[in-house]
Amino acid sequence: MDNPFFKNNGPYKLSQILNELNIKADEANNDLNVFDIKDLQNSKSEEITFFHSKKYKIDANNTKASFCITTKHLKNELPKKCIPIIVDNVLVSTSLITSKFYPDS
């Protein structure tokens, strides 16, 4: 479902998102498009999500997202098809990326 309140400015290249988070981009995945940011349950392929607490382990195991902002301690809870983006503070990083997709929110 499209967001009825805010315009999505995506897609962005994965390298642009990693750059926003000050993470060195992996050459193999640089050109992959990321179309939106959503929660674990509602994300789809080619979207990014976030996982910050073991409380959401079941949702993390079942996410359809291609990318996930998470910590090194939680990354193994994600499906193999979901590329973890390791950060120190998941919620701050999620806020930065959300403002990239939805700058008017």
mmCIF file of N, CA and C in Angstrom:
data_model
loop_
_atom_site.group_PDB
_atom_site.id
_atom_site.type_symbol
_atom_site.label_atom_id
_atom_site.label_comp_id
_atom_site.label_asym_id
_atom_site.label_seq_id
_atom_site.Cartn_x
_atom_site.Cartn_y
_atom_site.Cartn_z
ATOM 1 N N MET A 1 0.839 -1.177 0.000
ATOM 2 C CA MET A 1 0.000 0.000 0.000
ATOM 3 C C MET A 1 0.887 1.245 0.000
ATOM 4 N N ASP A 2 0.547 2.180 -0.857
ATOM 5 C CA ASP A 2 1.278 3.434 -0.896
ATOM 6 C C ASP A 2 0.946 4.279 0.325
ATOM 7 N N ASN A 3 1.913 5.075 0.719
ATOM 8 C CA ASN A 3 1.699 5.977 1.840
ATOM 9 C C ASN A 3 0.835 7.147 1.358
ATOM 10 N N PRO A 4 -0.365 7.323 1.909
ATOM 11 C CA PRO A 4 -1.256 8.388 1.426
ATOM 12 C C PRO A 4 -0.846 9.789 1.885
ATOM 13 N N PHE A 5 0.094 9.895 2.811
ATOM 14 C CA PHE A 5 0.450 11.185 3.381
ATOM 15 C C PHE A 5 1.761 11.769 2.862
ATOM 16 N N PHE A 6 2.711 10.926 2.503
ATOM 17 C CA PHE A 6 4.028 11.404 2.115
ATOM 18 C C PHE A 6 4.479 10.754 0.814
ATOM 19 N N LYS A 7 5.205 11.516 0.009
ATOM 20 C CA LYS A 7 5.726 11.027 -1.259
ATOM 21 C C LYS A 7 7.066 10.321 -1.036
ATOM 22 N N ASN A 8 7.184 9.125 -1.598
ATOM 23 C CA ASN A 8 8.421 8.359 -1.554
ATOM 24 C C ASN A 8 9.352 8.898 -2.636
ATOM 25 N N ASN A 9 10.556 9.337 -2.255
ATOM 26 C CA ASN A 9 11.526 9.875 -3.205
ATOM 27 C C ASN A 9 12.449 8.810 -3.791
ATOM 28 N N GLY A 10 12.221 7.531 -3.476
ATOM 29 C CA GLY A 10 13.044 6.445 -3.995
ATOM 30 C C GLY A 10 12.702 6.139 -5.431
ATOM 31 N N PRO A 11 13.410 5.243 -6.062
ATOM 32 C CA PRO A 11 14.411 4.367 -5.457
ATOM 33 C C PRO A 11 15.778 5.040 -5.337
ATOM 34 N N TYR A 12 16.597 4.419 -4.490
ATOM 35 C CA TYR A 12 17.990 4.811 -4.316
ATOM 36 C C TYR A 12 18.862 3.587 -4.521
ATOM 37 N N LYS A 13 20.049 3.811 -4.987
ATOM 38 C CA LYS A 13 21.030 2.730 -5.083
ATOM 39 C C LYS A 13 21.470 2.354 -3.674
ATOM 40 N N LEU A 14 21.752 1.085 -3.470
ATOM 41 C CA LEU A 14 22.234 0.636 -2.168
ATOM 42 C C LEU A 14 23.467 1.427 -1.760
ATOM 43 N N SER A 15 24.337 1.731 -2.703
ATOM 44 C CA SER A 15 25.548 2.499 -2.389
ATOM 45 C C SER A 15 25.214 3.876 -1.811
ATOM 46 N N GLN A 16 24.123 4.509 -2.259
ATOM 47 C CA GLN A 16 23.710 5.806 -1.724
ATOM 48 C C GLN A 16 23.252 5.676 -0.268
ATOM 49 N N ILE A 17 22.541 4.599 0.023
ATOM 50 C CA ILE A 17 22.067 4.365 1.386
ATOM 51 C C ILE A 17 23.247 4.083 2.312
ATOM 52 N N LEU A 18 24.166 3.258 1.860
ATOM 53 C CA LEU A 18 25.346 2.956 2.668
ATOM 54 C C LEU A 18 26.182 4.206 2.898
ATOM 55 N N ASN A 19 26.284 5.028 1.891
ATOM 56 C CA ASN A 19 27.020 6.287 2.022
ATOM 57 C C ASN A 19 26.365 7.184 3.082
ATOM 58 N N GLU A 20 25.055 7.239 3.084
ATOM 59 C CA GLU A 20 24.311 8.037 4.077
ATOM 60 C C GLU A 20 24.622 7.563 5.499
ATOM 61 N N LEU A 21 24.880 6.259 5.642
ATOM 62 C CA LEU A 21 25.167 5.671 6.950
ATOM 63 C C LEU A 21 26.668 5.585 7.235
ATOM 64 N N ASN A 22 27.478 6.154 6.342
ATOM 65 C CA ASN A 22 28.941 6.122 6.463
ATOM 66 C C ASN A 22 29.479 4.696 6.523
ATOM 67 N N ILE A 23 28.946 3.843 5.656
ATOM 68 C CA ILE A 23 29.386 2.450 5.558
ATOM 69 C C ILE A 23 30.022 2.264 4.187
ATOM 70 N N LYS A 24 31.169 1.616 4.158
ATOM 71 C CA LYS A 24 31.844 1.347 2.894
ATOM 72 C C LYS A 24 31.001 0.371 2.080
ATOM 73 N N ALA A 25 30.720 0.738 0.841
ATOM 74 C CA ALA A 25 29.873 -0.078 -0.029
ATOM 75 C C ALA A 25 30.636 -1.272 -0.583
ATOM 76 N N ASP A 26 29.965 -2.419 -0.629
ATOM 77 C CA ASP A 26 30.494 -3.627 -1.254
ATOM 78 C C ASP A 26 30.269 -3.506 -2.762
ATOM 79 N N GLU A 27 31.317 -3.595 -3.533
ATOM 80 C CA GLU A 27 31.222 -3.411 -4.985
ATOM 81 C C GLU A 27 30.177 -4.316 -5.630
ATOM 82 N N ALA A 28 29.979 -5.516 -5.114
ATOM 83 C CA ALA A 28 29.054 -6.471 -5.712
ATOM 84 C C ALA A 28 27.610 -6.001 -5.642
ATOM 85 N N ASN A 29 27.259 -5.237 -4.634
ATOM 86 C CA ASN A 29 25.862 -4.834 -4.439
ATOM 87 C C ASN A 29 25.599 -3.350 -4.677
ATOM 88 N N ASN A 30 26.586 -2.602 -5.124
ATOM 89 C CA ASN A 30 26.469 -1.149 -5.271
ATOM 90 C C ASN A 30 25.288 -0.692 -6.112
ATOM 91 N N ASP A 31 25.001 -1.380 -7.203
ATOM 92 C CA ASP A 31 23.995 -0.917 -8.149
ATOM 93 C C ASP A 31 22.591 -1.430 -7.873
ATOM 94 N N LEU A 32 22.407 -2.169 -6.797
ATOM 95 C CA LEU A 32 21.071 -2.672 -6.484
ATOM 96 C C LEU A 32 20.168 -1.517 -6.064
ATOM 97 N N ASN A 33 18.946 -1.524 -6.571
ATOM 98 C CA ASN A 33 17.977 -0.486 -6.216
ATOM 99 C C ASN A 33 17.226 -0.858 -4.948
ATOM 100 N N VAL A 34 16.966 0.146 -4.128
ATOM 101 C CA VAL A 34 16.140 0.002 -2.927
ATOM 102 C C VAL A 34 14.963 0.953 -3.129
ATOM 103 N N PHE A 35 13.750 0.401 -3.139
ATOM 104 C CA PHE A 35 12.577 1.181 -3.513
ATOM 105 C C PHE A 35 11.843 1.832 -2.344
ATOM 106 N N ASP A 36 12.003 1.299 -1.126
ATOM 107 C CA ASP A 36 11.257 1.848 0.002
ATOM 108 C C ASP A 36 11.830 1.305 1.302
ATOM 109 N N ILE A 37 11.438 1.916 2.404
ATOM 110 C CA ILE A 37 11.773 1.410 3.730
ATOM 111 C C ILE A 37 10.462 1.088 4.438
ATOM 112 N N LYS A 38 10.391 -0.108 5.006
ATOM 113 C CA LYS A 38 9.174 -0.551 5.699
ATOM 114 C C LYS A 38 9.557 -1.398 6.901
ATOM 115 N N ASP A 39 8.554 -1.704 7.737
ATOM 116 C CA ASP A 39 8.796 -2.562 8.889
ATOM 117 C C ASP A 39 9.016 -4.007 8.428
ATOM 118 N N LEU A 40 9.450 -4.858 9.344
ATOM 119 C CA LEU A 40 9.782 -6.249 9.024
ATOM 120 C C LEU A 40 8.619 -7.004 8.378
ATOM 121 N N GLN A 41 7.423 -6.822 8.877
ATOM 122 C CA GLN A 41 6.266 -7.573 8.385
ATOM 123 C C GLN A 41 5.792 -7.116 7.013
ATOM 124 N N ASN A 42 5.876 -5.840 6.711
ATOM 125 C CA ASN A 42 5.297 -5.310 5.478
ATOM 126 C C ASN A 42 6.292 -5.103 4.346
ATOM 127 N N SER A 43 7.557 -5.330 4.593
ATOM 128 C CA SER A 43 8.560 -5.118 3.554
ATOM 129 C C SER A 43 8.519 -6.227 2.519
ATOM 130 N N LYS A 44 8.929 -5.844 1.304
ATOM 131 C CA LYS A 44 8.968 -6.769 0.173
ATOM 132 C C LYS A 44 10.379 -6.777 -0.408
ATOM 133 N N SER A 45 10.551 -7.614 -1.399
ATOM 134 C CA SER A 45 11.813 -7.671 -2.113
ATOM 135 C C SER A 45 12.157 -6.281 -2.655
ATOM 136 N N GLU A 46 13.419 -5.951 -2.667
ATOM 137 C CA GLU A 46 13.959 -4.672 -3.124
ATOM 138 C C GLU A 46 13.592 -3.507 -2.200
ATOM 139 N N GLU A 47 13.251 -3.835 -0.941
ATOM 140 C CA GLU A 47 12.997 -2.817 0.070
ATOM 141 C C GLU A 47 13.928 -3.054 1.255
ATOM 142 N N ILE A 48 14.061 -2.033 2.079
ATOM 143 C CA ILE A 48 14.912 -2.119 3.261
ATOM 144 C C ILE A 48 14.022 -2.069 4.505
ATOM 145 N N THR A 49 14.457 -2.772 5.530
ATOM 146 C CA THR A 49 13.738 -2.807 6.796
ATOM 147 C C THR A 49 14.742 -2.606 7.923
ATOM 148 N N PHE A 50 14.290 -2.775 9.151
ATOM 149 C CA PHE A 50 15.184 -2.618 10.299
ATOM 150 C C PHE A 50 14.819 -3.630 11.375
ATOM 151 N N PHE A 51 15.833 -4.069 12.124
ATOM 152 C CA PHE A 51 15.663 -5.087 13.158
ATOM 153 C C PHE A 51 16.566 -4.699 14.321
ATOM 154 N N HIS A 52 15.946 -4.256 15.430
ATOM 155 C CA HIS A 52 16.728 -3.719 16.543
ATOM 156 C C HIS A 52 16.550 -4.466 17.863
ATOM 157 N N SER A 53 15.631 -5.440 17.919
ATOM 158 C CA SER A 53 15.373 -6.119 19.181
ATOM 159 C C SER A 53 15.004 -7.575 18.935
ATOM 160 N N LYS A 54 15.521 -8.471 19.800
ATOM 161 C CA LYS A 54 15.185 -9.893 19.682
ATOM 162 C C LYS A 54 13.692 -10.151 19.830
ATOM 163 N N LYS A 55 13.000 -9.177 20.373
ATOM 164 C CA LYS A 55 11.547 -9.282 20.531
ATOM 165 C C LYS A 55 10.873 -9.502 19.164
ATOM 166 N N TYR A 56 11.527 -9.060 18.089
ATOM 167 C CA TYR A 56 10.975 -9.167 16.732
ATOM 168 C C TYR A 56 11.630 -10.283 15.920
ATOM 169 N N LYS A 57 12.204 -11.258 16.609
ATOM 170 C CA LYS A 57 12.936 -12.349 15.964
ATOM 171 C C LYS A 57 12.075 -13.115 14.953
ATOM 172 N N ILE A 58 10.846 -13.421 15.296
ATOM 173 C CA ILE A 58 9.975 -14.165 14.376
ATOM 174 C C ILE A 58 9.705 -13.347 13.115
ATOM 175 N N ASP A 59 9.424 -12.072 13.285
ATOM 176 C CA ASP A 59 9.199 -11.199 12.129
ATOM 177 C C ASP A 59 10.467 -11.093 11.284
ATOM 178 N N ALA A 60 11.605 -11.017 11.927
ATOM 179 C CA ALA A 60 12.876 -10.931 11.198
ATOM 180 C C ALA A 60 13.113 -12.191 10.379
ATOM 181 N N ASN A 61 12.829 -13.345 10.963
ATOM 182 C CA ASN A 61 13.003 -14.615 10.248
ATOM 183 C C ASN A 61 12.122 -14.712 9.011
ATOM 184 N N ASN A 62 10.990 -14.021 9.025
ATOM 185 C CA ASN A 62 10.018 -14.137 7.940
ATOM 186 C C ASN A 62 9.966 -12.928 7.012
ATOM 187 N N THR A 63 10.835 -11.952 7.207
ATOM 188 C CA THR A 63 10.778 -10.752 6.371
ATOM 189 C C THR A 63 11.073 -11.081 4.911
ATOM 190 N N LYS A 64 10.454 -10.328 4.034
ATOM 191 C CA LYS A 64 10.673 -10.470 2.584
ATOM 192 C C LYS A 64 11.644 -9.403 2.070
ATOM 193 N N ALA A 65 12.095 -8.524 2.967
ATOM 194 C CA ALA A 65 12.996 -7.436 2.574
ATOM 195 C C ALA A 65 14.304 -7.979 2.002
ATOM 196 N N SER A 66 14.877 -7.224 1.094
ATOM 197 C CA SER A 66 16.181 -7.586 0.534
ATOM 198 C C SER A 66 17.332 -7.089 1.395
ATOM 199 N N PHE A 67 17.074 -6.044 2.201
ATOM 200 C CA PHE A 67 18.105 -5.419 3.026
ATOM 201 C C PHE A 67 17.538 -5.127 4.402
ATOM 202 N N CYS A 68 18.410 -5.187 5.424
ATOM 203 C CA CYS A 68 17.944 -4.920 6.783
ATOM 204 C C CYS A 68 19.018 -4.188 7.581
ATOM 205 N N ILE A 69 18.628 -3.063 8.149
ATOM 206 C CA ILE A 69 19.496 -2.320 9.062
ATOM 207 C C ILE A 69 19.413 -3.034 10.410
ATOM 208 N N THR A 70 20.554 -3.494 10.905
ATOM 209 C CA THR A 70 20.560 -4.263 12.147
ATOM 210 C C THR A 70 21.932 -4.194 12.813
ATOM 211 N N THR A 71 22.104 -4.955 13.887
ATOM 212 C CA THR A 71 23.385 -5.016 14.589
ATOM 213 C C THR A 71 24.084 -6.342 14.280
ATOM 214 N N LYS A 72 25.365 -6.401 14.604
ATOM 215 C CA LYS A 72 26.105 -7.641 14.362
ATOM 216 C C LYS A 72 25.567 -8.786 15.214
ATOM 217 N N HIS A 73 24.948 -8.479 16.345
ATOM 218 C CA HIS A 73 24.409 -9.516 17.226
ATOM 219 C C HIS A 73 23.087 -10.092 16.723
ATOM 220 N N LEU A 74 22.377 -9.351 15.905
ATOM 221 C CA LEU A 74 21.070 -9.798 15.422
ATOM 222 C C LEU A 74 21.077 -10.284 13.973
ATOM 223 N N LYS A 75 22.147 -10.044 13.241
ATOM 224 C CA LYS A 75 22.172 -10.328 11.805
ATOM 225 C C LYS A 75 21.896 -11.788 11.455
ATOM 226 N N ASN A 76 22.233 -12.723 12.336
ATOM 227 C CA ASN A 76 22.032 -14.142 12.032
ATOM 228 C C ASN A 76 20.577 -14.585 12.140
ATOM 229 N N GLU A 77 19.711 -13.707 12.605
ATOM 230 C CA GLU A 77 18.282 -14.013 12.689
ATOM 231 C C GLU A 77 17.556 -13.733 11.372
ATOM 232 N N LEU A 78 18.237 -13.109 10.430
ATOM 233 C CA LEU A 78 17.620 -12.746 9.153
ATOM 234 C C LEU A 78 17.675 -13.902 8.161
ATOM 235 N N PRO A 79 16.725 -13.948 7.222
ATOM 236 C CA PRO A 79 16.792 -14.963 6.167
ATOM 237 C C PRO A 79 18.047 -14.763 5.322
ATOM 238 N N LYS A 80 18.511 -15.807 4.681
ATOM 239 C CA LYS A 80 19.734 -15.744 3.859
ATOM 240 C C LYS A 80 19.612 -14.714 2.732
ATOM 241 N N LYS A 81 18.409 -14.526 2.189
ATOM 242 C CA LYS A 81 18.214 -13.614 1.062
ATOM 243 C C LYS A 81 18.205 -12.141 1.478
ATOM 244 N N CYS A 82 18.213 -11.873 2.754
ATOM 245 C CA CYS A 82 18.166 -10.504 3.274
ATOM 246 C C CYS A 82 19.584 -10.073 3.661
ATOM 247 N N ILE A 83 20.080 -9.052 2.993
ATOM 248 C CA ILE A 83 21.445 -8.572 3.226
ATOM 249 C C ILE A 83 21.455 -7.670 4.465
ATOM 250 N N PRO A 84 22.204 -8.049 5.503
ATOM 251 C CA PRO A 84 22.265 -7.194 6.701
ATOM 252 C C PRO A 84 23.142 -5.966 6.468
ATOM 253 N N ILE A 85 22.695 -4.839 6.982
ATOM 254 C CA ILE A 85 23.473 -3.605 6.975
ATOM 255 C C ILE A 85 23.770 -3.322 8.446
ATOM 256 N N ILE A 86 25.005 -3.583 8.825
ATOM 257 C CA ILE A 86 25.400 -3.536 10.235
ATOM 258 C C ILE A 86 25.713 -2.104 10.663
ATOM 259 N N VAL A 87 25.032 -1.674 11.731
ATOM 260 C CA VAL A 87 25.213 -0.331 12.285
ATOM 261 C C VAL A 87 25.318 -0.432 13.806
ATOM 262 N N ASP A 88 25.764 0.651 14.428
ATOM 263 C CA ASP A 88 25.846 0.697 15.890
ATOM 264 C C ASP A 88 24.493 1.001 16.522
ATOM 265 N N ASN A 89 23.742 1.907 15.901
ATOM 266 C CA ASN A 89 22.448 2.308 16.447
ATOM 267 C C ASN A 89 21.383 2.167 15.355
ATOM 268 N N VAL A 90 20.593 1.115 15.438
ATOM 269 C CA VAL A 90 19.607 0.787 14.407
ATOM 270 C C VAL A 90 18.553 1.888 14.258
ATOM 271 N N LEU A 91 18.040 2.385 15.366
ATOM 272 C CA LEU A 91 16.948 3.359 15.284
ATOM 273 C C LEU A 91 17.400 4.697 14.708
ATOM 274 N N VAL A 92 18.588 5.145 15.047
ATOM 275 C CA VAL A 92 19.112 6.386 14.468
ATOM 276 C C VAL A 92 19.355 6.197 12.968
ATOM 277 N N SER A 93 19.931 5.075 12.597
ATOM 278 C CA SER A 93 20.185 4.787 11.179
ATOM 279 C C SER A 93 18.880 4.678 10.396
ATOM 280 N N THR A 94 17.888 4.050 10.989
ATOM 281 C CA THR A 94 16.578 3.933 10.344
ATOM 282 C C THR A 94 15.966 5.314 10.127
ATOM 283 N N SER A 95 16.117 6.176 11.098
ATOM 284 C CA SER A 95 15.612 7.545 10.972
ATOM 285 C C SER A 95 16.282 8.276 9.813
ATOM 286 N N LEU A 96 17.580 8.133 9.678
ATOM 287 C CA LEU A 96 18.307 8.776 8.576
ATOM 288 C C LEU A 96 17.812 8.291 7.220
ATOM 289 N N ILE A 97 17.620 6.996 7.089
ATOM 290 C CA ILE A 97 17.190 6.430 5.814
ATOM 291 C C ILE A 97 15.724 6.760 5.533
ATOM 292 N N THR A 98 14.908 6.762 6.560
ATOM 293 C CA THR A 98 13.500 7.133 6.377
ATOM 294 C C THR A 98 13.395 8.563 5.881
ATOM 295 N N SER A 99 14.210 9.458 6.428
ATOM 296 C CA SER A 99 14.165 10.854 5.985
ATOM 297 C C SER A 99 14.689 11.011 4.554
ATOM 298 N N LYS A 100 15.504 10.077 4.116
ATOM 299 C CA LYS A 100 15.961 10.096 2.706
ATOM 300 C C LYS A 100 14.807 9.739 1.777
ATOM 301 N N PHE A 101 14.060 8.699 2.117
ATOM 302 C CA PHE A 101 12.928 8.286 1.291
ATOM 303 C C PHE A 101 11.746 9.247 1.416
ATOM 304 N N TYR A 102 11.536 9.758 2.617
ATOM 305 C CA TYR A 102 10.369 10.615 2.916
ATOM 306 C C TYR A 102 10.829 11.929 3.556
ATOM 307 N N PRO A 103 11.450 12.818 2.798
ATOM 308 C CA PRO A 103 12.009 14.043 3.391
ATOM 309 C C PRO A 103 10.954 15.003 3.937
ATOM 310 N N ASP A 104 9.720 14.897 3.497
ATOM 311 C CA ASP A 104 8.677 15.794 3.981
ATOM 312 C C ASP A 104 7.924 15.253 5.186
ATOM 313 N N SER A 105 8.344 14.077 5.679
ATOM 314 C CA SER A 105 7.620 13.470 6.807
ATOM 315 C C SER A 105 8.059 14.051 8.131
#
